[in-house]
Short mmCIF file of C-alpha atoms in Angstrom, two decimals:
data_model
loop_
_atom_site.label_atom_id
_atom_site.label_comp_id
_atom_site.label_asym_id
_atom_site.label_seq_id
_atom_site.Cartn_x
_atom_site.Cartn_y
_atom_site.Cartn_z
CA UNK A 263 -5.02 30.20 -26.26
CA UNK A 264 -7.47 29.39 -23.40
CA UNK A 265 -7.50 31.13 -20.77
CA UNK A 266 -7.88 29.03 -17.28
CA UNK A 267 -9.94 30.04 -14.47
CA UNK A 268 -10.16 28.02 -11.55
CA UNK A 269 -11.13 30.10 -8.11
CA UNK A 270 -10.87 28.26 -4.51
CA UNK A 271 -14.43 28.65 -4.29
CA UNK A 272 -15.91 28.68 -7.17
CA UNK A 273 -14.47 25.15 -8.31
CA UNK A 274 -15.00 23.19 -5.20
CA UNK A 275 -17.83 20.84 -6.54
CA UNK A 276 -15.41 20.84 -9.99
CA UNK A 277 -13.96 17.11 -10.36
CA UNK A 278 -10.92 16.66 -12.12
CA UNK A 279 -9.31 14.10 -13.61
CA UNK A 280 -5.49 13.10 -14.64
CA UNK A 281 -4.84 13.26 -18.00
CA UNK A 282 -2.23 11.06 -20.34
CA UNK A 283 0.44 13.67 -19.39
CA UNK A 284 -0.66 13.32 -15.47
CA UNK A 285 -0.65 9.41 -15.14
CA UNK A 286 2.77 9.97 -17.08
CA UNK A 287 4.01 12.41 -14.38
CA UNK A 288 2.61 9.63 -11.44
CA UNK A 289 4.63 6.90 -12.92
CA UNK A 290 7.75 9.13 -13.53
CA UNK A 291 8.50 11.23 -10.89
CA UNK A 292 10.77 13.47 -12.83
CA UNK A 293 8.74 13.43 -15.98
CA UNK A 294 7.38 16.87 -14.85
CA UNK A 295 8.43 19.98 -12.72
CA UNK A 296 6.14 19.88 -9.47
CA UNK A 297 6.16 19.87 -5.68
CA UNK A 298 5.52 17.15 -3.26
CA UNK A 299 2.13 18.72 -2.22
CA UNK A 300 1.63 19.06 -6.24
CA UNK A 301 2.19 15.41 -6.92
CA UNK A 302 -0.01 14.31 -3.87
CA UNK A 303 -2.69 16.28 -5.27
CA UNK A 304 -2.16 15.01 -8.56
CA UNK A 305 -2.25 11.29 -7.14
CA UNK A 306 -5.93 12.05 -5.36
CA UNK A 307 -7.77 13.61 -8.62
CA UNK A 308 -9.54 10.40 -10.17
CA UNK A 309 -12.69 11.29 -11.50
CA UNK A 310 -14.92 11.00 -8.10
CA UNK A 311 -13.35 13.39 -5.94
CA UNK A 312 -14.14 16.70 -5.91
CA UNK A 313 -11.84 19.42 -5.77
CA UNK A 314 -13.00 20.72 -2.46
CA UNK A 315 -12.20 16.94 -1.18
CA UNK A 316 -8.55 16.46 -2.90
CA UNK A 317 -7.80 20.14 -0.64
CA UNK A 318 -9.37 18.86 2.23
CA UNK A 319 -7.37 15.64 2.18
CA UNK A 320 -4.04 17.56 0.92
CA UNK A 321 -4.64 20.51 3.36
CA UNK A 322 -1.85 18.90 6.22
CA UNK A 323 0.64 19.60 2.92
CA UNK A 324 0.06 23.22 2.21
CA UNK A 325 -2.00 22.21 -0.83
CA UNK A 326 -3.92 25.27 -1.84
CA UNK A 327 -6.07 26.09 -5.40
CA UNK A 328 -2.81 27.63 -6.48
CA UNK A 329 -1.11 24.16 -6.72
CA UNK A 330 -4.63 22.75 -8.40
CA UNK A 331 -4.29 25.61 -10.98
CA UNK A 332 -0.65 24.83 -11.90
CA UNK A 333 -1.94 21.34 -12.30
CA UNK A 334 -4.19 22.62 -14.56
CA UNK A 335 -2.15 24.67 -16.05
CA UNK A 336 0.70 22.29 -17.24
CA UNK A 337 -2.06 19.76 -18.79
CA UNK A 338 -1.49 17.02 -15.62
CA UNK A 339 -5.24 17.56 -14.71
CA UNK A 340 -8.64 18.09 -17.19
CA UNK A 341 -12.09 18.60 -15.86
CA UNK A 342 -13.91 15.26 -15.81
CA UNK A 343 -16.59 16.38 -18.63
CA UNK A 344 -13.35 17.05 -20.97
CA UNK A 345 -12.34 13.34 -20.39
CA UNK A 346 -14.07 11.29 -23.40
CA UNK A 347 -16.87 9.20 -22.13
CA UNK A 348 -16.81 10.66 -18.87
CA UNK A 349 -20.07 11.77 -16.86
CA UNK A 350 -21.27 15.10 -16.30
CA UNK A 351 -20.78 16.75 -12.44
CA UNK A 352 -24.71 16.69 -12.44
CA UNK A 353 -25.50 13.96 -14.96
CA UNK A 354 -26.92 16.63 -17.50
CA UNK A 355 -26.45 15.77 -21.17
CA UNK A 356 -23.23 16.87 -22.75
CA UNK A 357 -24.10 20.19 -24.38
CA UNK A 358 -23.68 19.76 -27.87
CA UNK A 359 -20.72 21.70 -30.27
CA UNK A 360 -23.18 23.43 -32.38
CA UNK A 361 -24.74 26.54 -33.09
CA UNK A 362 -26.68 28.31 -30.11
CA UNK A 363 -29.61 29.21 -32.39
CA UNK A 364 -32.53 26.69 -32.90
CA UNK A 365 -32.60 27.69 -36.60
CA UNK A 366 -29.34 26.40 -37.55
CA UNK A 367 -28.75 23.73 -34.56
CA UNK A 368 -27.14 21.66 -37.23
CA UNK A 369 -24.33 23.94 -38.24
CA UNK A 370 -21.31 22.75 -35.97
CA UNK A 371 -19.35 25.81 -34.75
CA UNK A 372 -15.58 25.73 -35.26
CA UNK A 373 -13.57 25.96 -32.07
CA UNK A 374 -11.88 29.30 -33.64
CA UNK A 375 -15.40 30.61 -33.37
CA UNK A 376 -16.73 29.01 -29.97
CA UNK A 377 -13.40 30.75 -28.57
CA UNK A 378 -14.00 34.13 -30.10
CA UNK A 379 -17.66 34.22 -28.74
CA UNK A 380 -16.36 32.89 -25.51
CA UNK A 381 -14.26 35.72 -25.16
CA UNK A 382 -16.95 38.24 -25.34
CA UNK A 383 -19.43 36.17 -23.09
CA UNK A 384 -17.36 35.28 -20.43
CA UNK A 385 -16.62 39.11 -19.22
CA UNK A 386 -20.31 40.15 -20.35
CA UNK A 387 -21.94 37.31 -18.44
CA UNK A 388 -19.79 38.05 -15.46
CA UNK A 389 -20.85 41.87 -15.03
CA UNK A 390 -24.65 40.64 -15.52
CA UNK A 391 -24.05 38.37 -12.41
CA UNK A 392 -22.28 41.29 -10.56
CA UNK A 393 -25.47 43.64 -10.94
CA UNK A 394 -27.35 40.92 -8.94
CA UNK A 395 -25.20 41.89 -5.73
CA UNK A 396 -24.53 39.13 -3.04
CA UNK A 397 -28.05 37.62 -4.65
CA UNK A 398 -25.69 36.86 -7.45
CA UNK A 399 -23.03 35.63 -5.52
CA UNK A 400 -23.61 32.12 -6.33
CA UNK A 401 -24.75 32.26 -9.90
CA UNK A 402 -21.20 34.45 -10.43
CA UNK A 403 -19.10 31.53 -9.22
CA UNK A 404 -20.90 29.53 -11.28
CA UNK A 405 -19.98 31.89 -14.30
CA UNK A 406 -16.46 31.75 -13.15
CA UNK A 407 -16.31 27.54 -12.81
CA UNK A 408 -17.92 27.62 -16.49
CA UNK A 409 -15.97 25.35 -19.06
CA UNK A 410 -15.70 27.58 -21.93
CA UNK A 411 -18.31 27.50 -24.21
CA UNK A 412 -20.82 24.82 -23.56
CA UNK A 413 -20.36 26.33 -19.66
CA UNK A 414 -21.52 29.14 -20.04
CA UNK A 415 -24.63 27.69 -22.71
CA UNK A 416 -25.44 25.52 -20.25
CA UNK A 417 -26.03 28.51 -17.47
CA UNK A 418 -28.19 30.86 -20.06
CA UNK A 419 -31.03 28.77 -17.99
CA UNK A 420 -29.66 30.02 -14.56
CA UNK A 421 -28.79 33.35 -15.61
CA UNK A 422 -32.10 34.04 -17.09
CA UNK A 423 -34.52 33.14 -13.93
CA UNK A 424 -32.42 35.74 -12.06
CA UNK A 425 -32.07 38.16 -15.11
CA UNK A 426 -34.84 37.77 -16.76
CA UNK A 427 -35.41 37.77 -20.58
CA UNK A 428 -34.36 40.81 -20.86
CA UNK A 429 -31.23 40.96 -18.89
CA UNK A 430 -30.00 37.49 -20.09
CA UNK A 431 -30.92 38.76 -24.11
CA UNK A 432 -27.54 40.67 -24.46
CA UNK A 433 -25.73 37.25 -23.68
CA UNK A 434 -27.62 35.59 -25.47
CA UNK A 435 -27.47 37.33 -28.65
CA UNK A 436 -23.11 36.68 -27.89
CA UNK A 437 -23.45 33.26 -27.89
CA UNK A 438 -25.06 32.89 -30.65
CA UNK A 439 -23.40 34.86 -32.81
CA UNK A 440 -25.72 37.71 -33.29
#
Protein backbone atom coordinates (compact mmCIF):
# COMPACT_ATOMS: atom_id res chain seq x y z
CA UNK A 1 0.00 0.00 0.00
CA UNK A 2 1.33 3.57 -0.56
CA UNK A 3 2.08 5.40 1.89
CA UNK A 4 0.94 9.32 1.57
CA UNK A 5 2.95 12.15 2.58
CA UNK A 6 1.76 15.48 2.16
CA UNK A 7 3.40 18.23 4.77
CA UNK A 8 1.85 21.97 4.99
CA UNK A 9 5.00 23.12 3.72
CA UNK A 10 6.50 20.97 1.83
CA UNK A 11 3.47 20.60 -0.71
CA UNK A 12 2.55 24.17 -1.16
CA UNK A 13 3.71 24.55 -4.88
CA UNK A 14 2.01 20.71 -5.20
CA UNK A 15 -1.22 21.10 -7.57
CA UNK A 16 -3.83 18.73 -7.24
CA UNK A 17 -6.44 17.69 -9.10
CA UNK A 18 -10.07 15.92 -8.52
CA UNK A 19 -10.22 12.64 -9.52
CA UNK A 20 -13.39 10.43 -10.99
CA UNK A 21 -14.25 9.67 -7.31
CA UNK A 22 -13.88 13.64 -6.43
CA UNK A 23 -16.08 15.15 -9.32
CA UNK A 24 -18.43 12.19 -8.10
CA UNK A 25 -18.36 13.49 -4.49
CA UNK A 26 -18.99 17.43 -6.04
CA UNK A 27 -22.03 16.33 -7.84
CA UNK A 28 -23.34 14.14 -4.91
CA UNK A 29 -23.04 15.64 -1.81
CA UNK A 30 -23.51 12.51 0.16
CA UNK A 31 -21.57 10.30 -2.16
CA UNK A 32 -18.65 10.66 0.35
CA UNK A 33 -17.99 11.30 4.15
CA UNK A 34 -16.43 14.95 4.38
CA UNK A 35 -16.80 18.35 5.99
CA UNK A 36 -17.98 21.58 4.62
CA UNK A 37 -14.40 23.05 4.68
CA UNK A 38 -13.44 19.48 3.01
CA UNK A 39 -15.85 19.83 0.15
CA UNK A 40 -14.91 23.58 -0.44
CA UNK A 41 -11.47 22.52 -0.76
CA UNK A 42 -12.32 19.80 -2.90
CA UNK A 43 -14.42 22.25 -5.21
CA UNK A 44 -11.11 24.74 -5.60
CA UNK A 45 -8.43 21.88 -6.64
CA UNK A 46 -8.59 22.01 -10.62
CA UNK A 47 -5.37 21.50 -11.96
CA UNK A 48 -3.99 25.33 -11.79
CA UNK A 49 -4.16 26.04 -8.28
CA UNK A 50 -1.68 25.29 -6.08
CA UNK A 51 -2.11 23.87 -2.84
CA UNK A 52 -0.72 26.80 -0.97
CA UNK A 53 -3.59 28.88 -2.97
CA UNK A 54 -6.72 26.38 -2.36
CA UNK A 55 -5.51 27.05 1.80
CA UNK A 56 -5.17 30.50 1.29
CA UNK A 57 -8.61 30.86 -0.29
CA UNK A 58 -10.20 28.11 2.23
CA UNK A 59 -8.29 29.58 5.27
CA UNK A 60 -11.75 31.81 6.54
CA UNK A 61 -13.13 27.87 6.85
CA UNK A 62 -10.59 26.28 9.08
CA UNK A 63 -9.17 24.47 6.04
CA UNK A 64 -5.79 23.19 7.08
CA UNK A 65 -3.25 20.38 5.19
CA UNK A 66 -5.00 17.95 7.45
CA UNK A 67 -8.31 18.29 5.46
CA UNK A 68 -6.01 18.28 2.00
CA UNK A 69 -4.49 14.97 3.29
CA UNK A 70 -7.87 13.27 3.99
CA UNK A 71 -8.68 14.40 0.52
CA UNK A 72 -5.91 12.64 -0.50
CA UNK A 73 -6.34 10.04 1.40
CA UNK A 74 -9.91 8.85 0.39
CA UNK A 75 -8.87 9.07 -3.52
CA UNK A 76 -11.14 12.61 -4.02
CA UNK A 77 -7.81 14.40 -4.98
CA UNK A 78 -4.48 13.02 -7.21
CA UNK A 79 -1.45 15.12 -7.87
CA UNK A 80 -1.78 16.75 -11.30
CA UNK A 81 1.30 14.67 -12.88
CA UNK A 82 -0.80 11.38 -11.84
CA UNK A 83 -3.74 12.74 -13.99
CA UNK A 84 -3.17 11.20 -17.66
CA UNK A 85 -2.12 13.83 -20.06
CA UNK A 86 -1.64 16.30 -17.52
CA UNK A 87 1.49 18.75 -17.34
CA UNK A 88 4.28 18.58 -15.08
CA UNK A 89 4.43 21.40 -11.93
CA UNK A 90 7.66 22.61 -13.82
CA UNK A 91 7.03 21.43 -17.38
CA UNK A 92 9.91 18.74 -17.05
CA UNK A 93 9.37 15.56 -19.06
CA UNK A 94 7.45 12.82 -17.36
CA UNK A 95 10.14 10.58 -15.90
CA UNK A 96 9.87 7.45 -17.52
CA UNK A 97 8.70 3.78 -15.65
CA UNK A 98 11.88 2.09 -16.36
CA UNK A 99 14.95 0.96 -14.99
CA UNK A 100 17.27 3.68 -13.26
CA UNK A 101 20.40 2.23 -14.90
CA UNK A 102 21.47 3.45 -18.44
CA UNK A 103 22.42 -0.18 -19.27
CA UNK A 104 19.08 -1.62 -19.15
CA UNK A 105 16.86 1.72 -19.67
CA UNK A 106 14.62 -0.53 -21.65
CA UNK A 107 13.63 -3.00 -18.99
CA UNK A 108 10.27 -1.50 -17.53
CA UNK A 109 10.23 -1.94 -13.72
CA UNK A 110 7.09 -3.52 -12.24
CA UNK A 111 5.27 -1.32 -9.76
CA UNK A 112 5.85 -4.30 -7.05
CA UNK A 113 9.47 -3.39 -7.57
CA UNK A 114 9.39 0.57 -7.99
CA UNK A 115 7.46 0.29 -4.48
CA UNK A 116 9.96 -1.96 -2.79
CA UNK A 117 12.92 0.35 -3.87
CA UNK A 118 10.82 3.27 -2.91
CA UNK A 119 10.61 2.07 0.41
CA UNK A 120 14.25 1.94 1.02
CA UNK A 121 14.96 5.37 -0.78
CA UNK A 122 12.53 7.41 0.62
CA UNK A 123 13.91 7.08 4.45
CA UNK A 124 17.65 6.86 3.05
CA UNK A 125 17.26 9.96 0.89
CA UNK A 126 15.62 11.76 3.74
CA UNK A 127 18.57 11.29 6.38
CA UNK A 128 21.09 12.38 3.45
CA UNK A 129 19.06 15.70 3.28
CA UNK A 130 19.03 15.93 7.16
CA UNK A 131 23.01 15.82 7.32
CA UNK A 132 22.90 19.04 5.19
CA UNK A 133 21.36 20.98 8.32
CA UNK A 134 19.04 24.06 7.63
CA UNK A 135 21.28 24.14 4.13
CA UNK A 136 19.15 21.13 3.45
CA UNK A 137 16.09 22.45 4.57
CA UNK A 138 14.71 22.99 1.24
CA UNK A 139 16.05 20.07 -0.70
CA UNK A 140 14.36 17.84 2.43
CA UNK A 141 10.90 19.20 1.67
CA UNK A 142 11.47 18.51 -1.60
CA UNK A 143 12.28 14.78 -0.63
CA UNK A 144 9.18 14.79 1.41
CA UNK A 145 6.71 16.36 -1.64
CA UNK A 146 8.41 13.51 -3.90
CA UNK A 147 5.77 11.31 -5.83
CA UNK A 148 7.03 7.95 -5.20
CA UNK A 149 9.35 6.71 -7.45
CA UNK A 150 9.90 8.89 -10.43
CA UNK A 151 10.00 11.80 -7.38
CA UNK A 152 12.55 10.93 -5.91
CA UNK A 153 14.57 9.92 -9.63
CA UNK A 154 13.83 13.05 -10.64
CA UNK A 155 15.72 14.81 -7.43
CA UNK A 156 19.03 12.40 -7.72
CA UNK A 157 20.05 15.78 -9.79
CA UNK A 158 19.30 18.06 -6.73
CA UNK A 159 20.50 15.82 -4.18
CA UNK A 160 23.76 15.27 -5.83
CA UNK A 161 25.00 19.14 -6.32
CA UNK A 162 24.52 19.38 -2.53
CA UNK A 163 25.84 15.76 -1.79
CA UNK A 164 28.06 15.24 -4.09
CA UNK A 165 28.87 11.98 -5.98
CA UNK A 166 29.71 10.46 -3.25
CA UNK A 167 27.02 11.23 -0.83
CA UNK A 168 24.20 10.86 -3.45
CA UNK A 169 26.02 7.12 -4.60
CA UNK A 170 24.30 5.19 -1.69
CA UNK A 171 20.85 6.40 -3.16
CA UNK A 172 21.65 5.89 -6.09
CA UNK A 173 22.77 2.43 -6.02
CA UNK A 174 18.72 2.00 -4.16
CA UNK A 175 17.13 3.17 -6.97
CA UNK A 176 18.50 1.28 -9.18
CA UNK A 177 18.40 -1.78 -7.80
CA UNK A 178 21.94 -2.40 -6.88
Amino acid sequence: MYRIMLTFISGLAMIYTKSETGLHAIKDRHAVDITRAQRSALILFDGKRSLREVLDATASLGVTASDVEVLVASGLLLPSAAVPGAARLEGSAAVPQTAARPDDAAVPLSEEERVRRYRVAYPLATQLTAKLGLKGFTLNLAVESAQGFDGLVELLPRLRSALGDEGVRPLQAVLQGR
